[in-house]
Every structure is written in C-alpha cells, then in structure tokens.
Amino acid sequence: MIPEIPTAGLYDVINRRRDTRREFTGAEIPQDALDRVLSAAHCAPSVGMSQPWDFVLVRAPETLDVFAKHVGEERDTYAATLEGERAETFSRIKVEGIRESGLGIVVGYDPTRGGPNVLGRHAIADAGLYSVVCAIQNLWLAATAEGLGVGWVSFYREEFLRSLVGMPDHVRPVAWLCVGPVEGLPDVPDLERHGWRHRSPVGSVLHQETYGRRA
Amino acid sequence: MIPEIPTAGLYDVINRRRDTRREFTGAEIPQDALDRVLSAAHCAPSVGMSQPWDFVLVRAPETLDVFAKHVGEERDTYAATLEGERAETFSRIKVEGIRESGLGIVVGYDPTRGGPNVLGRHAIADAGLYSVVCAIQNLWLAATAEGLGVGWVSFYREEFLRSLVGMPDHVRPVAWLCVGPVEGLPDVPDLERHGWRHRSPVGSVLHQETYGRRA
C-alpha cells in the first residue's frame, strides 16, 4: 500500500502524461514525492508476484554526463539512417534531458527474482519483462500526478548502460528514465508538434472477435 | 484525449488494482466505460509515437471456450513441473476467468507500425514491445477506476493465440486480458492469500548510483 494523498484523477493524469525532454527545471524532487512515485512502481502487477524490477537512482553529474555523451552518439547513429524531410525534422527533435532532469532512474529486469518456477512464465518467457514495464508505467503516471516530468530514453546500448551502473550480467537494463520537476507539461506531444508523426484514432487499433474485423 | 469523468484518484486506483480471476459477475460492460478504458490504453506513451498496439475484443462463447481449454492444458504442463508444497499450493490457485468475465481483450504488438525508421527503436528492438505493455497498464488502471476487473492470462502459447484470433504472422500476441464487471476487488492479491509468494518492501529493489549500493 502506498500512502494516499490528495491528487489528480486517473484519467486526468493519463491525459496529461508526456514524454519529457525540454521542461525540466533542475530542481530537487521532494523526498516524500519520490517515495510515493517509487512505491507506485513497486505496486505494479507482476507475473507470479515475482516483482522482478530494480531501480538504480543516478544523480552523480559525472555519470549523467557519460551517459548523455553515449546517447548523443546513438542519436548520430540513428540520424545517419534518415534522409530528406525525415532527417531535417529529426534534427529539431530533442531526445533526452539526462543532465537537465538531475535524476536518472535506471530500471532493470531480474529474471531470477521469484525462484526457478515463476507462476505464469513457463509458456511466455517475456512475461517477467512485461511486469517491469507495468512498473514503469505506474511510475510515470505517479510522477505526472506529483508534478514531475518523465522522459524515457532509448537511444543507448544495453551493454553500455549495464556496465555504467554496475548491473550484473543476469539483470537486463530496460529503461533510463529522466525524472524531475518541470515548468509544466505540453498539451501536444513533442513528436506531434515537430511533425514527426501524428496520433491515430483509437478505432484504428480495435478489432471485433478476429483481427481485421472492424466494429 | 479521453473524456474526463469524475473518478477515483490515481494512487487509490494503483492500490486497488488486482489481477482478477474469481470476482467476475458475467455482466455486460457499459459501452461508455469500455470506450474510456480503450481510449486510456490508446493514450499510452509509445516509442517514436508508433502506437504499435492492437486490441481484439473477443466475446464469442465458443472462442472463450477453446482458449480456456488451451489454458487448462498449459496449467497442467506447469503443474507437472512442481513438487511437494509448491504443487499443493498451486492446486488451489485459479489462473484465469476467461469464460466468467465474458470478454477477452487480446493485445497485439505490430512492429511494422510507424514505418521502417521508428524513432528510438534502432538500439533497443524491444522498445515497441514496451510501448504495448504501457498501454496494457493504462487499460488495467482505467478498468479498475471503472469498477471492472482485469485478469492477465499468461498460460498459453503465442502461436495458438495468434491463430485463434487470426493475427497475421508479423503481429505478436502480448496478452489475453479477461475484463468485466466484478463484485469487488480483494484487498490482498490471490497469490499472497494462498501463500504462493509475499510482496517485498520497496527498499529491497532500490539502489543508489550503482547496483547493489543501498541508501
């Protein structure tokens, strides 16, 4: 159980949540807010109640700096695959706020958690990985309710990040989350605002009884 | 944007959410509530705004029946790997409410969504899969806020489920979610109540600066 404090309603939070890059103020997160956010993550569903996640809280400026440089290189690698309008549009898009947020939460997946016979994982090996992402989404929504921004960085190599924070070989890095107070959250997602891609209507992903059969 | 209706606060919903097997009433879900739940899922973050999820809504009793039988076989397969107290404890645990819920939402991952150069996926191939799970967690919380139960079934073979609902080969089944009105949600998770496994304190998964360094 996490302590209940007055906060925004679920749908309001789901609507306001954004992937944050530019809006971090660099201020410290109040400890009680951070505690609630981490408790919300730990309250996520998990296959066989294995709770197979780890959270490494990184604040050391030198670590943030090393990771930001690595991400910059991966950004260049991706940019080199683009041409024309795509390359031009991407050049205006910020992909991380690692230094600006002041806190990186590295999320790991430990498949050894819960013993050798995790209930519900024998047929779906990735079920444990799915649990970790449920925890990330809980964290993200809780942070939004607390007035914090979260930016999920995925321009990195897993082996680099594992080594950077000293995760053992059996723990898989799943995310680097930039987390910190923000001036506010934009109404429109960055990628939409920059014309990278637009959101689709929900009807386009719904099927009735079988795939491809529309309502 | 999903319509905002008066509903429970985020932390309350995160605390009350349960993996539901026994509590389904079999009643129909009001259409407006189902619309909000699906819109909440579609409002999830996604890598490069690819929104790579699909939702197949299955209500046909014969499909529910075929899937429930398959899950029963996989339950037996898993049970055969257990011995002694584990086997005995597992024998009392219900792993699905497929028929009782009356609605299965099959969630798929379509890696072709968003074109050939999904922003943020070049280094982490699974980033698209992670987006799908974020959508599932949004769906789960929204359903909880609406007084619905959700049970994530993972005792199945992906190939069987893909074939059952006619997903093309390039779409990966990620979940079967039993969704429906419930009498209520238990305070304690089923697996804990049955003595399968107990929840750990959040401090056990937190690390400072590097893995293994505790606060």
Short mmCIF file of C-alpha atoms in Angstrom, two decimals:
data_model
loop_
_atom_site.label_atom_id
_atom_site.label_comp_id
_atom_site.label_asym_id
_atom_site.label_seq_id
_atom_site.Cartn_x
_atom_site.Cartn_y
_atom_site.Cartn_z
CA MET A 1 0.00 0.00 0.00
CA ILE A 2 1.20 3.47 -0.81
CA PRO A 3 0.05 6.43 1.25
CA GLU A 4 -2.95 8.14 -0.26
CA ILE A 5 -2.60 11.84 -0.68
CA PRO A 6 -4.99 14.20 -2.45
CA THR A 7 -4.06 14.08 -6.09
CA ALA A 8 -5.39 14.23 -9.59
CA GLY A 9 -7.86 11.72 -11.00
CA LEU A 10 -6.64 8.83 -13.08
CA TYR A 11 -7.98 9.96 -16.47
CA ASP A 12 -6.66 13.47 -15.96
CA VAL A 13 -3.20 12.04 -15.25
CA ILE A 14 -3.34 9.67 -18.25
CA ASN A 15 -4.25 12.62 -20.48
CA ARG A 16 -1.58 14.96 -19.11
CA ARG A 17 1.34 12.48 -19.08
CA ARG A 18 4.06 13.41 -21.57
CA ASP A 19 7.47 12.11 -22.57
CA THR A 20 9.55 14.96 -21.24
CA ARG A 21 12.78 16.36 -22.67
CA ARG A 22 12.77 20.15 -22.53
CA GLU A 23 10.74 21.13 -19.49
CA PHE A 24 12.96 20.04 -16.58
CA THR A 25 13.77 22.83 -14.10
CA GLY A 26 16.72 21.04 -12.50
CA ALA A 27 15.16 21.39 -9.02
CA GLU A 28 15.35 18.60 -6.44
CA ILE A 29 12.41 16.24 -6.13
CA PRO A 30 10.87 16.40 -2.63
CA GLN A 31 11.73 13.11 -0.91
CA ASP A 32 8.13 12.28 0.02
CA ALA A 33 7.03 12.69 -3.61
CA LEU A 34 9.87 10.48 -4.83
CA ASP A 35 8.96 7.87 -2.21
CA ARG A 36 5.36 7.80 -3.43
CA VAL A 37 6.44 7.52 -7.06
CA LEU A 38 8.74 4.57 -6.33
CA SER A 39 6.10 2.89 -4.17
CA ALA A 40 3.60 3.24 -7.00
CA ALA A 41 6.06 1.48 -9.32
CA HIS A 42 6.58 -1.29 -6.77
CA CYS A 43 2.78 -1.69 -6.54
CA ALA A 44 2.56 -2.83 -10.18
CA PRO A 45 1.28 -6.24 -11.19
CA SER A 46 3.93 -8.90 -11.77
CA VAL A 47 3.87 -12.40 -13.12
CA GLY A 48 3.72 -14.89 -10.26
CA MET A 49 4.19 -11.91 -7.91
CA SER A 50 7.86 -12.01 -8.82
CA GLN A 51 8.32 -8.19 -8.64
CA PRO A 52 11.33 -8.62 -10.94
CA TRP A 53 12.29 -4.94 -11.20
CA ASP A 54 15.24 -2.93 -9.84
CA PHE A 55 15.61 0.83 -9.74
CA VAL A 56 19.03 2.45 -9.68
CA LEU A 57 18.81 6.15 -8.81
CA VAL A 58 21.61 8.04 -10.52
CA ARG A 59 22.38 11.65 -9.57
CA ALA A 60 26.17 11.87 -9.87
CA PRO A 61 26.84 14.57 -12.51
CA GLU A 62 29.76 12.61 -13.97
CA THR A 63 27.55 9.56 -14.56
CA LEU A 64 24.81 11.68 -16.15
CA ASP A 65 27.48 13.22 -18.35
CA VAL A 66 28.96 9.93 -19.51
CA PHE A 67 25.51 8.57 -20.33
CA ALA A 68 24.44 11.75 -22.14
CA LYS A 69 27.53 11.51 -24.36
CA HIS A 70 26.76 7.87 -25.20
CA VAL A 71 23.17 8.81 -26.06
CA GLY A 72 24.46 11.62 -28.27
CA GLU A 73 26.49 9.10 -30.24
CA GLU A 74 23.48 6.82 -30.64
CA ARG A 75 21.43 9.79 -31.77
CA ASP A 76 24.02 10.39 -34.50
CA THR A 77 23.90 6.70 -35.48
CA TYR A 78 20.14 6.91 -35.94
CA ALA A 79 20.28 10.27 -37.72
CA ALA A 80 22.63 8.75 -40.28
CA THR A 81 19.86 6.31 -41.33
CA LEU A 82 17.49 9.16 -42.28
CA GLU A 83 17.21 11.19 -45.46
CA GLY A 84 15.45 14.29 -46.74
CA GLU A 85 12.48 15.54 -44.76
CA ARG A 86 12.90 12.84 -42.08
CA ALA A 87 16.49 13.87 -41.43
CA GLU A 88 15.55 17.53 -41.36
CA THR A 89 12.60 17.01 -38.99
CA PHE A 90 14.64 14.76 -36.68
CA SER A 91 17.39 17.38 -36.43
CA ARG A 92 14.98 19.64 -34.50
CA ILE A 93 13.87 16.95 -32.01
CA LYS A 94 15.47 16.69 -28.57
CA VAL A 95 15.73 13.05 -27.48
CA GLU A 96 16.80 13.31 -23.84
CA GLY A 97 17.02 15.52 -20.76
CA ILE A 98 19.61 13.49 -18.89
CA ARG A 99 21.64 16.31 -17.38
CA GLU A 100 18.76 18.79 -17.09
CA SER A 101 16.50 16.47 -15.07
CA GLY A 102 19.21 15.79 -12.49
CA LEU A 103 17.96 12.27 -11.80
CA GLY A 104 18.14 9.16 -13.92
CA ILE A 105 16.23 6.09 -12.79
CA VAL A 106 17.70 3.03 -14.44
CA VAL A 107 15.15 0.24 -14.45
CA GLY A 108 16.36 -3.35 -14.57
CA TYR A 109 14.73 -6.73 -15.08
CA ASP A 110 15.98 -9.58 -12.89
CA PRO A 111 14.62 -12.89 -14.24
CA THR A 112 15.98 -14.78 -11.22
CA ARG A 113 13.57 -12.99 -8.87
CA GLY A 114 10.82 -15.31 -7.69
CA GLY A 115 12.76 -18.56 -7.90
CA PRO A 116 13.06 -21.18 -10.60
CA ASN A 117 9.32 -21.78 -11.21
CA VAL A 118 7.72 -18.36 -11.64
CA LEU A 119 3.96 -18.91 -11.86
CA GLY A 120 2.74 -17.80 -15.31
CA ARG A 121 6.13 -17.60 -17.02
CA HIS A 122 6.67 -21.14 -18.29
CA ALA A 123 4.99 -20.50 -21.65
CA ILE A 124 5.78 -16.78 -22.07
CA ALA A 125 9.40 -16.10 -21.23
CA ASP A 126 8.90 -12.35 -21.68
CA ALA A 127 6.14 -12.18 -19.04
CA GLY A 128 8.70 -11.01 -16.48
CA LEU A 129 9.84 -8.24 -18.80
CA TYR A 130 6.21 -7.18 -19.21
CA SER A 131 5.91 -6.85 -15.42
CA VAL A 132 8.83 -4.43 -15.37
CA VAL A 133 7.15 -2.21 -17.95
CA CYS A 134 3.92 -2.18 -15.92
CA ALA A 135 6.01 -0.80 -13.05
CA ILE A 136 7.47 1.86 -15.34
CA GLN A 137 4.02 2.99 -16.42
CA ASN A 138 2.86 3.20 -12.79
CA LEU A 139 5.96 5.27 -12.02
CA TRP A 140 5.29 7.54 -14.99
CA LEU A 141 1.68 8.23 -14.03
CA ALA A 142 2.56 8.79 -10.36
CA ALA A 143 5.30 11.23 -11.36
CA THR A 144 2.80 13.10 -13.54
CA ALA A 145 0.39 13.34 -10.60
CA GLU A 146 3.23 14.75 -8.48
CA GLY A 147 4.04 17.50 -10.99
CA LEU A 148 7.18 15.75 -12.23
CA GLY A 149 8.21 15.03 -15.79
CA VAL A 150 9.48 11.67 -17.03
CA GLY A 151 11.46 11.14 -20.21
CA TRP A 152 12.13 7.57 -21.34
CA VAL A 153 15.46 7.50 -23.15
CA SER A 154 16.01 4.62 -25.55
CA PHE A 155 18.99 5.84 -27.56
CA TYR A 156 21.54 3.60 -25.84
CA ARG A 157 23.10 0.16 -25.96
CA GLU A 158 22.01 -2.12 -23.15
CA GLU A 159 25.54 -3.40 -22.53
CA PHE A 160 26.82 0.16 -22.09
CA LEU A 161 24.13 1.03 -19.55
CA ARG A 162 24.55 -2.23 -17.65
CA SER A 163 28.24 -1.58 -17.28
CA LEU A 164 27.73 2.11 -16.39
CA VAL A 165 25.61 1.34 -13.31
CA GLY A 166 27.25 -1.98 -12.44
CA MET A 167 24.29 -4.26 -13.10
CA PRO A 168 25.26 -7.94 -13.02
CA ASP A 169 25.05 -9.86 -16.27
CA HIS A 170 21.75 -11.51 -15.41
CA VAL A 171 19.95 -8.17 -14.92
CA ARG A 172 18.72 -6.55 -18.12
CA PRO A 173 18.51 -2.75 -18.35
CA VAL A 174 15.01 -1.88 -19.57
CA ALA A 175 14.93 1.90 -19.34
CA TRP A 176 16.72 5.09 -18.42
CA LEU A 177 14.07 7.45 -17.11
CA CYS A 178 14.88 11.15 -16.70
CA VAL A 179 12.76 12.29 -13.75
CA GLY A 180 12.44 15.74 -12.25
CA PRO A 181 10.30 18.78 -11.56
CA VAL A 182 9.05 20.55 -14.67
CA GLU A 183 7.73 24.01 -15.51
CA GLY A 184 4.68 22.31 -16.95
CA LEU A 185 3.82 19.62 -19.46
CA PRO A 186 2.98 20.46 -23.07
CA ASP A 187 -0.54 19.77 -24.31
CA VAL A 188 0.77 18.23 -27.53
CA PRO A 189 3.48 15.54 -27.60
CA ASP A 190 6.85 16.77 -28.88
CA LEU A 191 6.91 14.41 -31.87
CA GLU A 192 3.49 15.62 -33.00
CA ARG A 193 4.39 19.28 -32.51
CA HIS A 194 7.51 18.80 -34.66
CA GLY A 195 5.56 16.99 -37.36
CA TRP A 196 7.36 13.68 -36.88
CA ARG A 197 4.17 11.64 -36.52
CA HIS A 198 0.54 12.19 -35.50
CA ARG A 199 -1.65 10.25 -33.12
CA SER A 200 -4.16 7.88 -34.65
CA PRO A 201 -7.82 7.49 -33.64
CA VAL A 202 -8.48 4.62 -31.23
CA GLY A 203 -10.83 2.95 -33.71
CA SER A 204 -7.87 2.18 -35.94
CA VAL A 205 -6.50 -0.35 -33.43
CA LEU A 206 -9.76 -2.08 -32.45
CA HIS A 207 -10.90 -5.41 -33.86
CA GLN A 208 -14.02 -7.46 -33.12
CA GLU A 209 -13.72 -11.21 -32.48
CA THR A 210 -10.91 -11.64 -35.00
CA TYR A 211 -8.08 -9.45 -36.26
CA GLY A 212 -9.15 -7.17 -39.11
CA ARG A 213 -12.87 -7.30 -38.39
CA ARG A 214 -13.98 -3.78 -37.58
CA ALA A 215 -16.97 -2.70 -35.49
CA MET B 1 -7.64 12.99 -25.23
CA ILE B 2 -10.11 10.80 -23.40
CA PRO B 3 -13.23 12.30 -21.88
CA GLU B 4 -12.76 13.22 -18.26
CA ILE B 5 -15.35 11.87 -15.93
CA PRO B 6 -15.37 12.01 -12.15
CA THR B 7 -13.39 9.04 -10.98
CA ALA B 8 -11.02 7.81 -8.34
CA GLY B 9 -7.59 9.32 -7.73
CA LEU B 10 -4.53 7.76 -9.26
CA TYR B 11 -2.95 6.39 -6.08
CA ASP B 12 -6.23 4.91 -4.92
CA VAL B 13 -6.56 3.10 -8.26
CA ILE B 14 -2.96 1.88 -8.20
CA ASN B 15 -3.54 0.46 -4.70
CA ARG B 16 -6.86 -1.19 -5.52
CA ARG B 17 -5.84 -2.77 -8.85
CA ARG B 18 -5.80 -6.57 -8.70
CA ASP B 19 -5.19 -9.45 -11.09
CA THR B 20 -8.72 -10.80 -11.20
CA ARG B 21 -9.80 -14.43 -11.57
CA ARG B 22 -12.71 -15.20 -9.25
CA GLU B 23 -14.70 -12.00 -8.90
CA PHE B 24 -16.29 -11.58 -12.35
CA THR B 25 -20.08 -11.26 -12.33
CA GLY B 26 -20.56 -12.04 -16.02
CA ALA B 27 -22.48 -8.79 -16.56
CA GLU B 28 -22.01 -6.68 -19.68
CA ILE B 29 -19.61 -3.75 -19.55
CA PRO B 30 -21.41 -0.44 -20.22
CA GLN B 31 -20.24 0.74 -23.64
CA ASP B 32 -19.17 4.19 -22.44
CA ALA B 33 -16.97 2.65 -19.74
CA LEU B 34 -15.38 0.28 -22.25
CA ASP B 35 -14.76 3.19 -24.62
CA ARG B 36 -12.97 5.12 -21.88
CA VAL B 37 -10.86 2.10 -20.94
CA LEU B 38 -9.76 1.52 -24.53
CA SER B 39 -9.09 5.22 -25.05
CA ALA B 40 -6.92 5.23 -21.92
CA ALA B 41 -4.91 2.35 -23.38
CA HIS B 42 -4.53 4.19 -26.68
CA CYS B 43 -3.30 7.26 -24.75
CA ALA B 44 -0.19 5.40 -23.55
CA PRO B 45 3.33 6.50 -24.42
CA SER B 46 4.91 4.76 -27.40
CA VAL B 47 8.35 4.76 -28.90
CA GLY B 48 8.51 7.24 -31.78
CA MET B 49 4.74 7.70 -31.35
CA SER B 50 4.33 4.40 -33.19
CA GLN B 51 1.25 3.31 -31.16
CA PRO B 52 2.12 -0.28 -32.12
CA TRP B 53 -0.73 -1.99 -30.27
CA ASP B 54 -3.88 -3.79 -31.44
CA PHE B 55 -6.85 -4.87 -29.37
CA VAL B 56 -9.05 -7.76 -30.45
CA LEU B 57 -12.28 -7.88 -28.42
CA VAL B 58 -13.44 -11.47 -28.10
CA ARG B 59 -16.91 -12.28 -26.76
CA ALA B 60 -17.97 -15.35 -28.77
CA PRO B 61 -18.57 -18.12 -26.18
CA GLU B 62 -17.04 -20.76 -28.45
CA THR B 63 -13.78 -18.79 -28.75
CA LEU B 64 -13.64 -18.23 -24.99
CA ASP B 65 -14.21 -21.95 -24.56
CA VAL B 66 -11.45 -23.02 -26.94
CA PHE B 67 -9.00 -20.65 -25.32
CA ALA B 68 -9.95 -21.73 -21.79
CA LYS B 69 -9.29 -25.36 -22.72
CA HIS B 70 -5.87 -24.49 -24.12
CA VAL B 71 -5.04 -22.56 -20.93
CA GLY B 72 -6.15 -25.56 -18.88
CA GLU B 73 -3.65 -27.73 -20.71
CA GLU B 74 -0.86 -25.22 -20.13
CA ARG B 75 -1.83 -25.09 -16.48
CA ASP B 76 -1.33 -28.85 -16.33
CA THR B 77 2.04 -28.53 -18.08
CA TYR B 78 3.20 -26.05 -15.46
CA ALA B 79 1.74 -28.05 -12.56
CA ALA B 80 3.79 -31.06 -13.67
CA THR B 81 7.00 -29.10 -13.02
CA LEU B 82 6.12 -28.57 -9.34
CA GLU B 83 6.62 -30.83 -6.32
CA GLY B 84 5.55 -31.03 -2.67
CA GLU B 85 4.28 -27.86 -1.07
CA ARG B 86 4.54 -25.88 -4.33
CA ALA B 87 2.37 -28.39 -6.19
CA GLU B 88 -0.13 -28.46 -3.35
CA THR B 89 -0.35 -24.67 -3.07
CA PHE B 90 -0.65 -24.22 -6.83
CA SER B 91 -3.52 -26.72 -6.99
CA ARG B 92 -5.67 -24.23 -5.07
CA ILE B 93 -4.88 -21.23 -7.30
CA LYS B 94 -7.23 -20.20 -10.11
CA VAL B 95 -5.25 -18.89 -13.09
CA GLU B 96 -7.96 -17.47 -15.35
CA GLY B 97 -11.52 -16.19 -15.59
CA ILE B 98 -11.87 -16.49 -19.37
CA ARG B 99 -15.45 -17.69 -19.56
CA GLU B 100 -16.66 -15.94 -16.41
CA SER B 101 -15.53 -12.46 -17.49
CA GLY B 102 -17.34 -12.71 -20.82
CA LEU B 103 -14.78 -10.53 -22.61
CA GLY B 104 -11.24 -11.27 -23.63
CA ILE B 105 -9.09 -8.44 -24.95
CA VAL B 106 -6.23 -9.87 -26.95
CA VAL B 107 -3.43 -7.35 -27.15
CA GLY B 108 -1.03 -7.50 -30.06
CA TYR B 109 2.26 -5.84 -30.96
CA ASP B 110 2.71 -4.75 -34.57
CA PRO B 111 6.38 -3.83 -35.16
CA THR B 112 5.59 -2.52 -38.66
CA ARG B 113 3.50 0.34 -37.23
CA GLY B 114 5.29 3.65 -37.60
CA GLY B 115 7.28 2.81 -40.70
CA PRO B 116 10.80 1.50 -41.21
CA ASN B 117 12.66 4.05 -39.02
CA VAL B 118 10.81 4.18 -35.70
CA LEU B 119 12.42 6.97 -33.67
CA GLY B 120 14.03 5.47 -30.55
CA ARG B 121 13.97 1.82 -31.62
CA HIS B 122 17.22 1.42 -33.55
CA ALA B 123 19.24 0.43 -30.48
CA ILE B 124 16.51 -1.27 -28.43
CA ALA B 125 14.46 -3.59 -30.61
CA ASP B 126 12.08 -4.36 -27.72
CA ALA B 127 11.14 -0.70 -27.23
CA GLY B 128 7.99 -1.27 -29.30
CA LEU B 129 7.02 -4.19 -27.13
CA TYR B 130 7.49 -1.99 -24.07
CA SER B 131 5.03 0.53 -25.53
CA VAL B 132 2.38 -2.16 -25.80
CA VAL B 133 2.77 -3.04 -22.13
CA CYS B 134 2.42 0.63 -21.16
CA ALA B 135 -0.93 0.55 -22.96
CA ILE B 136 -1.94 -2.57 -21.05
CA GLN B 137 -1.15 -0.94 -17.72
CA ASN B 138 -3.18 2.15 -18.67
CA LEU B 139 -6.06 -0.14 -19.62
CA TRP B 140 -5.78 -2.03 -16.35
CA LEU B 141 -5.86 1.12 -14.20
CA ALA B 142 -8.73 2.63 -16.17
CA ALA B 143 -10.72 -0.59 -15.81
CA THR B 144 -10.09 -0.53 -12.07
CA ALA B 145 -11.37 3.05 -11.90
CA GLU B 146 -14.50 1.94 -13.78
CA GLY B 147 -15.25 -0.86 -11.31
CA LEU B 148 -14.08 -3.57 -13.69
CA GLY B 149 -11.70 -6.40 -13.01
CA VAL B 150 -8.80 -7.36 -15.28
CA GLY B 151 -7.02 -10.71 -15.26
CA TRP B 152 -3.86 -11.09 -17.35
CA VAL B 153 -3.67 -14.70 -18.52
CA SER B 154 -0.21 -15.95 -19.48
CA PHE B 155 -0.75 -19.72 -19.53
CA TYR B 156 -0.84 -20.02 -23.33
CA ARG B 157 1.38 -20.48 -26.37
CA GLU B 158 1.67 -17.38 -28.51
CA GLU B 159 1.25 -19.32 -31.75
CA PHE B 160 -2.03 -20.81 -30.51
CA LEU B 161 -3.45 -17.42 -29.59
CA ARG B 162 -2.29 -15.79 -32.82
CA SER B 163 -4.04 -18.45 -34.81
CA LEU B 164 -7.19 -18.36 -32.64
CA VAL B 165 -7.88 -14.67 -33.35
CA GLY B 166 -6.39 -14.59 -36.84
CA MET B 167 -3.46 -12.29 -36.17
CA PRO B 168 -1.06 -12.11 -39.09
CA ASP B 169 2.42 -13.55 -38.58
CA HIS B 170 4.03 -10.17 -38.05
CA VAL B 171 1.77 -9.29 -35.10
CA ARG B 172 2.83 -10.75 -31.77
CA PRO B 173 0.21 -11.61 -29.14
CA VAL B 174 1.29 -9.97 -25.89
CA ALA B 175 -1.64 -10.64 -23.58
CA TRP B 176 -5.08 -12.12 -23.10
CA LEU B 177 -6.89 -9.86 -20.67
CA CYS B 178 -10.11 -11.05 -19.03
CA VAL B 179 -12.16 -7.89 -18.49
CA GLY B 180 -15.54 -7.49 -16.87
CA PRO B 181 -17.63 -6.16 -14.00
CA VAL B 182 -16.70 -7.59 -10.61
CA GLU B 183 -18.39 -7.93 -7.24
CA GLY B 184 -15.39 -6.17 -5.77
CA LEU B 185 -11.64 -6.48 -5.69
CA PRO B 186 -9.85 -8.31 -2.88
CA ASP B 187 -7.58 -6.31 -0.58
CA VAL B 188 -4.86 -8.95 -0.76
CA PRO B 189 -3.59 -10.41 -4.05
CA ASP B 190 -4.66 -14.01 -4.69
CA LEU B 191 -1.13 -15.37 -4.75
CA GLU B 192 -0.37 -13.82 -1.37
CA ARG B 193 -3.64 -15.02 0.14
CA HIS B 194 -2.87 -18.57 -0.98
CA GLY B 195 0.67 -18.42 0.39
CA TRP B 196 2.33 -18.67 -3.01
CA ARG B 197 4.54 -15.62 -2.53
CA HIS B 198 4.54 -12.41 -0.49
CA ARG B 199 5.15 -8.85 -1.56
CA SER B 200 8.56 -7.39 -0.78
CA PRO B 201 9.27 -3.94 0.69
CA VAL B 202 10.12 -1.28 -1.89
CA GLY B 203 13.53 -0.72 -0.30
CA SER B 204 14.62 -4.15 -1.49
CA VAL B 205 14.61 -3.01 -5.14
CA LEU B 206 16.22 0.43 -4.72
CA HIS B 207 19.88 1.15 -5.42
CA GLN B 208 21.83 4.41 -5.17
CA GLU B 209 24.16 5.45 -8.02
CA THR B 210 25.21 1.86 -8.76
CA TYR B 211 23.55 -1.52 -8.50
CA GLY B 212 23.87 -3.05 -5.02
CA ARG B 213 24.58 0.20 -3.21
CA ARG B 214 21.77 0.74 -0.72
CA ALA B 215 20.56 4.03 0.76
#
